[in-house]
Amino acid sequence: QVRLAESGGGSVQTGGSLRLSCEASGYTFSSINCMAWFRQAPGKEREWVATIYSYDITTYLDDVKGRFTISQDKAKKTLYLQMDNLKPEDTAMYSCAAGPLCATKPLYWGRGTQVTVSS
C-alpha cells in the first residue's frame, strides 16, 4: 500500500521559511517518476505548486518561483519543499502527491500539513 506522509508545517511570520517533507513508503521510490506539491487555502480550490521528475527536472507555479524549491532524496524516499520569503497568501494546507501524471492526476496523496503565514 502506497503511503505519503507530510510534515514540517507550522506558523511563521511574513518573510520566514519552512521546509516541508513528504516521506514515501509502500513502493520503490525510484519507480515513481513524478512527485508534486499542492496546496489548498480556506475557501479556495486546490492548486498545484511544484513538480519534480525522476531526473530532478522541476517546474513551479509562477507565484512561488524564486521562493520555493522542490527536491527529493531517493535514498531516504523523501520529497521536500523549501519555502522561503513566505507571504500571507501562502497560507494553506500543503499536500504531496505522486504518480505518472502527478501534476494533473496524481494517483497517491498525503493527508497534508498546515502552513500559516501571519503579517
Short mmCIF file of N, CA and C in Angstrom, two decimals:
data_model
loop_
_atom_site.label_atom_id
_atom_site.label_comp_id
_atom_site.label_asym_id
_atom_site.label_seq_id
_atom_site.Cartn_x
_atom_site.Cartn_y
_atom_site.Cartn_z
N GLN A 1 0.84 -1.19 0.00
CA GLN A 1 0.00 0.00 0.00
C GLN A 1 0.88 1.25 0.00
N VAL A 2 0.61 2.14 -0.92
CA VAL A 2 1.39 3.37 -1.03
C VAL A 2 0.94 4.36 0.04
N ARG A 3 1.91 4.92 0.72
CA ARG A 3 1.61 5.94 1.74
C ARG A 3 2.54 7.13 1.58
N LEU A 4 1.97 8.30 1.71
CA LEU A 4 2.72 9.55 1.69
C LEU A 4 2.39 10.31 2.96
N ALA A 5 3.40 10.72 3.69
CA ALA A 5 3.17 11.40 4.97
C ALA A 5 3.95 12.70 5.02
N GLU A 6 3.22 13.82 5.09
CA GLU A 6 3.85 15.13 5.14
C GLU A 6 4.17 15.55 6.58
N SER A 7 5.16 16.41 6.69
CA SER A 7 5.50 17.02 7.98
C SER A 7 6.21 18.33 7.71
N GLY A 8 6.39 19.12 8.76
CA GLY A 8 7.16 20.34 8.64
C GLY A 8 6.35 21.61 8.58
N GLY A 9 5.04 21.50 8.56
CA GLY A 9 4.22 22.71 8.55
C GLY A 9 4.30 23.45 9.87
N GLY A 10 3.74 24.65 9.89
CA GLY A 10 3.74 25.43 11.11
C GLY A 10 3.31 26.84 10.85
N SER A 11 3.54 27.70 11.84
CA SER A 11 3.17 29.11 11.75
C SER A 11 4.43 29.96 11.75
N VAL A 12 4.51 30.86 10.77
CA VAL A 12 5.66 31.76 10.67
C VAL A 12 5.14 33.15 10.32
N GLN A 13 6.01 34.11 10.46
CA GLN A 13 5.68 35.48 10.06
C GLN A 13 6.11 35.71 8.62
N THR A 14 5.58 36.76 8.04
CA THR A 14 5.94 37.14 6.67
C THR A 14 7.45 37.24 6.54
N GLY A 15 7.97 36.63 5.47
CA GLY A 15 9.41 36.62 5.25
C GLY A 15 10.12 35.42 5.84
N GLY A 16 9.42 34.63 6.60
CA GLY A 16 10.01 33.46 7.22
C GLY A 16 10.15 32.29 6.27
N SER A 17 10.69 31.19 6.79
CA SER A 17 10.93 30.00 5.98
C SER A 17 10.41 28.75 6.69
N LEU A 18 10.03 27.78 5.88
CA LEU A 18 9.67 26.46 6.36
C LEU A 18 10.15 25.43 5.36
N ARG A 19 10.42 24.23 5.84
CA ARG A 19 10.79 23.13 4.96
C ARG A 19 9.82 21.98 5.19
N LEU A 20 9.05 21.68 4.18
CA LEU A 20 8.11 20.57 4.25
C LEU A 20 8.78 19.29 3.78
N SER A 21 8.39 18.18 4.38
CA SER A 21 8.88 16.87 3.98
C SER A 21 7.70 15.97 3.67
N CYS A 22 7.93 15.03 2.77
CA CYS A 22 6.92 14.04 2.41
C CYS A 22 7.62 12.69 2.32
N GLU A 23 7.38 11.86 3.32
CA GLU A 23 8.03 10.55 3.36
C GLU A 23 7.15 9.51 2.68
N ALA A 24 7.75 8.78 1.76
CA ALA A 24 7.01 7.78 1.00
C ALA A 24 7.31 6.37 1.49
N SER A 25 6.31 5.53 1.45
CA SER A 25 6.50 4.13 1.82
C SER A 25 5.52 3.28 1.04
N GLY A 26 5.80 1.99 1.00
CA GLY A 26 4.89 1.07 0.35
C GLY A 26 5.22 0.79 -1.10
N TYR A 27 6.23 1.49 -1.64
CA TYR A 27 6.63 1.24 -3.02
C TYR A 27 8.08 1.69 -3.18
N THR A 28 8.68 1.31 -4.28
CA THR A 28 10.06 1.71 -4.56
C THR A 28 10.07 3.15 -5.02
N PHE A 29 10.68 4.00 -4.22
CA PHE A 29 10.66 5.44 -4.51
C PHE A 29 11.15 5.74 -5.91
N SER A 30 12.19 5.04 -6.31
CA SER A 30 12.78 5.33 -7.62
C SER A 30 11.86 4.94 -8.75
N SER A 31 10.83 4.14 -8.47
CA SER A 31 9.91 3.74 -9.53
C SER A 31 8.88 4.81 -9.84
N ILE A 32 8.78 5.80 -8.96
CA ILE A 32 7.85 6.91 -9.19
C ILE A 32 8.61 8.02 -9.88
N ASN A 33 8.22 8.37 -11.10
CA ASN A 33 9.00 9.35 -11.85
C ASN A 33 8.44 10.75 -11.78
N CYS A 34 7.44 10.96 -10.93
CA CYS A 34 6.85 12.29 -10.84
C CYS A 34 6.24 12.47 -9.45
N MET A 35 6.66 13.52 -8.76
CA MET A 35 6.08 13.85 -7.47
C MET A 35 5.82 15.36 -7.43
N ALA A 36 4.81 15.74 -6.67
CA ALA A 36 4.40 17.14 -6.70
C ALA A 36 3.90 17.60 -5.33
N TRP A 37 3.86 18.91 -5.17
CA TRP A 37 3.22 19.55 -4.03
C TRP A 37 2.02 20.34 -4.54
N PHE A 38 0.96 20.27 -3.74
CA PHE A 38 -0.25 21.05 -3.98
C PHE A 38 -0.58 21.80 -2.70
N ARG A 39 -1.46 22.79 -2.81
CA ARG A 39 -1.93 23.50 -1.61
C ARG A 39 -3.38 23.89 -1.79
N GLN A 40 -4.06 24.01 -0.66
CA GLN A 40 -5.44 24.46 -0.69
C GLN A 40 -5.68 25.41 0.46
N ALA A 41 -6.02 26.65 0.10
CA ALA A 41 -6.33 27.67 1.09
C ALA A 41 -7.81 27.60 1.44
N PRO A 42 -8.19 28.08 2.62
CA PRO A 42 -9.61 28.05 3.02
C PRO A 42 -10.48 28.74 1.99
N GLY A 43 -11.54 28.07 1.57
CA GLY A 43 -12.48 28.66 0.63
C GLY A 43 -12.02 28.68 -0.81
N LYS A 44 -10.86 28.08 -1.08
CA LYS A 44 -10.33 28.08 -2.45
C LYS A 44 -10.12 26.65 -2.93
N GLU A 45 -10.01 26.52 -4.24
CA GLU A 45 -9.73 25.20 -4.81
C GLU A 45 -8.26 24.86 -4.61
N ARG A 46 -8.01 23.57 -4.61
CA ARG A 46 -6.63 23.12 -4.51
C ARG A 46 -5.86 23.53 -5.75
N GLU A 47 -4.61 23.97 -5.57
CA GLU A 47 -3.79 24.35 -6.71
C GLU A 47 -2.44 23.66 -6.65
N TRP A 48 -1.94 23.38 -7.82
CA TRP A 48 -0.63 22.78 -7.97
C TRP A 48 0.43 23.82 -7.63
N VAL A 49 1.52 23.39 -6.97
CA VAL A 49 2.59 24.30 -6.55
C VAL A 49 3.90 24.00 -7.27
N ALA A 50 4.30 22.74 -7.29
CA ALA A 50 5.60 22.40 -7.88
C ALA A 50 5.65 20.91 -8.19
N THR A 51 6.49 20.57 -9.16
CA THR A 51 6.67 19.19 -9.59
C THR A 51 8.15 18.89 -9.74
N ILE A 52 8.53 17.66 -9.42
CA ILE A 52 9.88 17.19 -9.69
C ILE A 52 9.78 15.83 -10.38
N TYR A 53 10.56 15.70 -11.45
CA TYR A 53 10.57 14.46 -12.20
C TYR A 53 11.81 13.64 -11.84
N SER A 54 11.87 12.45 -12.38
CA SER A 54 12.88 11.49 -11.93
C SER A 54 14.30 11.97 -12.16
N TYR A 55 14.54 12.80 -13.14
CA TYR A 55 15.89 13.31 -13.40
C TYR A 55 16.08 14.69 -12.79
N ASP A 56 15.28 14.97 -11.74
CA ASP A 56 15.36 16.23 -11.00
C ASP A 56 15.00 17.45 -11.84
N ILE A 57 14.24 17.25 -12.86
CA ILE A 57 13.68 18.39 -13.60
C ILE A 57 12.52 18.93 -12.78
N THR A 58 12.48 20.24 -12.60
CA THR A 58 11.46 20.86 -11.74
C THR A 58 10.65 21.90 -12.48
N THR A 59 9.42 22.06 -12.05
CA THR A 59 8.56 23.13 -12.54
C THR A 59 7.82 23.73 -11.36
N TYR A 60 7.45 25.04 -11.49
CA TYR A 60 6.84 25.76 -10.38
C TYR A 60 5.68 26.63 -10.83
N LEU A 61 4.75 26.80 -9.91
CA LEU A 61 3.72 27.82 -10.06
C LEU A 61 4.42 29.18 -10.10
N ASP A 62 3.96 30.06 -10.97
CA ASP A 62 4.63 31.36 -11.11
C ASP A 62 4.72 32.11 -9.78
N ASP A 63 3.69 32.02 -8.96
CA ASP A 63 3.66 32.78 -7.70
C ASP A 63 4.75 32.35 -6.71
N VAL A 64 5.30 31.15 -6.89
CA VAL A 64 6.29 30.67 -5.92
C VAL A 64 7.69 30.59 -6.52
N LYS A 65 7.82 30.87 -7.80
CA LYS A 65 9.15 30.81 -8.44
C LYS A 65 10.11 31.75 -7.75
N GLY A 66 11.31 31.24 -7.46
CA GLY A 66 12.31 32.05 -6.80
C GLY A 66 12.20 32.05 -5.29
N ARG A 67 11.09 31.52 -4.76
CA ARG A 67 10.90 31.47 -3.31
C ARG A 67 10.84 30.03 -2.80
N PHE A 68 10.26 29.13 -3.59
CA PHE A 68 10.12 27.74 -3.19
C PHE A 68 11.08 26.87 -4.00
N THR A 69 11.57 25.79 -3.38
CA THR A 69 12.44 24.85 -4.06
C THR A 69 11.99 23.42 -3.74
N ILE A 70 11.65 22.67 -4.78
CA ILE A 70 11.27 21.27 -4.60
C ILE A 70 12.51 20.40 -4.84
N SER A 71 12.65 19.36 -4.03
CA SER A 71 13.79 18.46 -4.17
C SER A 71 13.40 17.08 -3.64
N GLN A 72 14.26 16.12 -3.88
CA GLN A 72 13.98 14.76 -3.41
C GLN A 72 15.27 14.07 -3.02
N ASP A 73 15.17 13.19 -2.04
CA ASP A 73 16.27 12.35 -1.62
C ASP A 73 15.79 10.92 -1.82
N LYS A 74 16.25 10.31 -2.89
CA LYS A 74 15.76 8.97 -3.23
C LYS A 74 16.19 7.93 -2.21
N ALA A 75 17.35 8.11 -1.63
CA ALA A 75 17.82 7.15 -0.62
C ALA A 75 16.92 7.17 0.61
N LYS A 76 16.41 8.35 0.95
CA LYS A 76 15.53 8.49 2.11
C LYS A 76 14.06 8.39 1.74
N LYS A 77 13.79 8.23 0.45
CA LYS A 77 12.41 8.16 -0.03
C LYS A 77 11.60 9.36 0.44
N THR A 78 12.18 10.52 0.32
CA THR A 78 11.56 11.73 0.85
C THR A 78 11.58 12.85 -0.17
N LEU A 79 10.44 13.52 -0.27
CA LEU A 79 10.27 14.70 -1.09
C LEU A 79 10.29 15.91 -0.18
N TYR A 80 10.85 17.02 -0.65
CA TYR A 80 10.93 18.23 0.16
C TYR A 80 10.36 19.43 -0.58
N LEU A 81 9.95 20.42 0.20
CA LEU A 81 9.61 21.73 -0.35
C LEU A 81 10.18 22.78 0.59
N GLN A 82 11.25 23.42 0.16
CA GLN A 82 11.84 24.52 0.91
C GLN A 82 11.10 25.80 0.52
N MET A 83 10.53 26.46 1.51
CA MET A 83 9.74 27.66 1.26
C MET A 83 10.39 28.84 1.96
N ASP A 84 10.84 29.80 1.19
CA ASP A 84 11.49 30.99 1.73
C ASP A 84 10.67 32.23 1.40
N ASN A 85 10.95 33.31 2.13
CA ASN A 85 10.25 34.58 1.90
C ASN A 85 8.73 34.35 1.84
N LEU A 86 8.21 33.68 2.82
CA LEU A 86 6.79 33.34 2.84
C LEU A 86 5.91 34.57 2.97
N LYS A 87 4.75 34.49 2.34
CA LYS A 87 3.78 35.58 2.34
C LYS A 87 2.46 35.06 2.94
N PRO A 88 1.63 35.97 3.45
CA PRO A 88 0.34 35.53 4.00
C PRO A 88 -0.49 34.74 2.99
N GLU A 89 -0.37 35.06 1.72
CA GLU A 89 -1.14 34.34 0.70
C GLU A 89 -0.63 32.92 0.47
N ASP A 90 0.48 32.55 1.08
CA ASP A 90 0.96 31.17 1.02
C ASP A 90 0.27 30.28 2.06
N THR A 91 -0.51 30.89 2.94
CA THR A 91 -1.22 30.12 3.95
C THR A 91 -2.16 29.11 3.31
N ALA A 92 -1.99 27.84 3.66
CA ALA A 92 -2.78 26.77 3.05
C ALA A 92 -2.41 25.43 3.67
N MET A 93 -3.21 24.43 3.33
CA MET A 93 -2.85 23.05 3.64
C MET A 93 -2.03 22.54 2.45
N TYR A 94 -0.82 22.07 2.72
CA TYR A 94 0.06 21.60 1.67
C TYR A 94 0.08 20.07 1.67
N SER A 95 -0.08 19.51 0.46
CA SER A 95 -0.12 18.05 0.32
C SER A 95 0.86 17.62 -0.76
N CYS A 96 1.46 16.46 -0.55
CA CYS A 96 2.30 15.90 -1.60
C CYS A 96 1.50 14.85 -2.36
N ALA A 97 1.95 14.61 -3.59
CA ALA A 97 1.24 13.69 -4.46
C ALA A 97 2.23 12.99 -5.36
N ALA A 98 1.85 11.84 -5.87
CA ALA A 98 2.75 11.06 -6.72
C ALA A 98 1.95 10.30 -7.77
N GLY A 99 2.64 9.96 -8.85
CA GLY A 99 2.02 9.20 -9.93
C GLY A 99 2.57 9.63 -11.26
N PRO A 100 2.28 8.89 -12.29
CA PRO A 100 2.82 9.22 -13.62
C PRO A 100 2.43 10.61 -14.10
N LEU A 101 1.22 11.05 -13.74
CA LEU A 101 0.76 12.39 -14.11
C LEU A 101 0.56 13.20 -12.85
N CYS A 102 1.61 13.31 -12.06
CA CYS A 102 1.45 13.82 -10.69
C CYS A 102 0.96 15.26 -10.64
N ALA A 103 1.21 16.05 -11.66
CA ALA A 103 0.82 17.46 -11.62
C ALA A 103 -0.64 17.67 -11.99
N THR A 104 -1.24 16.70 -12.65
CA THR A 104 -2.62 16.88 -13.10
C THR A 104 -3.58 15.82 -12.55
N LYS A 105 -3.12 14.56 -12.50
CA LYS A 105 -3.98 13.48 -11.99
C LYS A 105 -3.15 12.54 -11.13
N PRO A 106 -2.76 13.00 -9.95
CA PRO A 106 -1.96 12.11 -9.09
C PRO A 106 -2.74 10.86 -8.70
N LEU A 107 -1.97 9.80 -8.49
CA LEU A 107 -2.60 8.56 -8.03
C LEU A 107 -2.62 8.47 -6.51
N TYR A 108 -1.62 9.09 -5.90
CA TYR A 108 -1.45 8.95 -4.47
C TYR A 108 -1.33 10.33 -3.83
N TRP A 109 -1.95 10.45 -2.63
CA TRP A 109 -1.94 11.71 -1.90
C TRP A 109 -1.57 11.49 -0.44
N GLY A 110 -0.91 12.50 0.12
CA GLY A 110 -0.74 12.53 1.55
C GLY A 110 -1.90 13.28 2.18
N ARG A 111 -1.94 13.31 3.51
CA ARG A 111 -3.04 13.98 4.21
C ARG A 111 -2.84 15.48 4.34
N GLY A 112 -1.61 15.92 4.21
CA GLY A 112 -1.36 17.36 4.25
C GLY A 112 -0.75 17.85 5.54
N THR A 113 -0.14 19.02 5.45
CA THR A 113 0.42 19.70 6.61
C THR A 113 0.11 21.19 6.49
N GLN A 114 -0.32 21.79 7.58
CA GLN A 114 -0.80 23.18 7.54
C GLN A 114 0.35 24.17 7.62
N VAL A 115 0.30 25.16 6.75
CA VAL A 115 1.25 26.27 6.77
C VAL A 115 0.45 27.56 6.98
N THR A 116 0.82 28.32 7.98
CA THR A 116 0.15 29.58 8.27
C THR A 116 1.18 30.69 8.33
N VAL A 117 0.98 31.73 7.53
CA VAL A 117 1.90 32.86 7.48
C VAL A 117 1.16 34.10 7.94
N SER A 118 1.65 34.73 8.98
CA SER A 118 0.99 35.92 9.52
C SER A 118 1.75 37.17 9.11
N SER A 119 0.99 38.26 8.98
CA SER A 119 1.61 39.52 8.55
C SER A 119 2.12 40.32 9.74
#
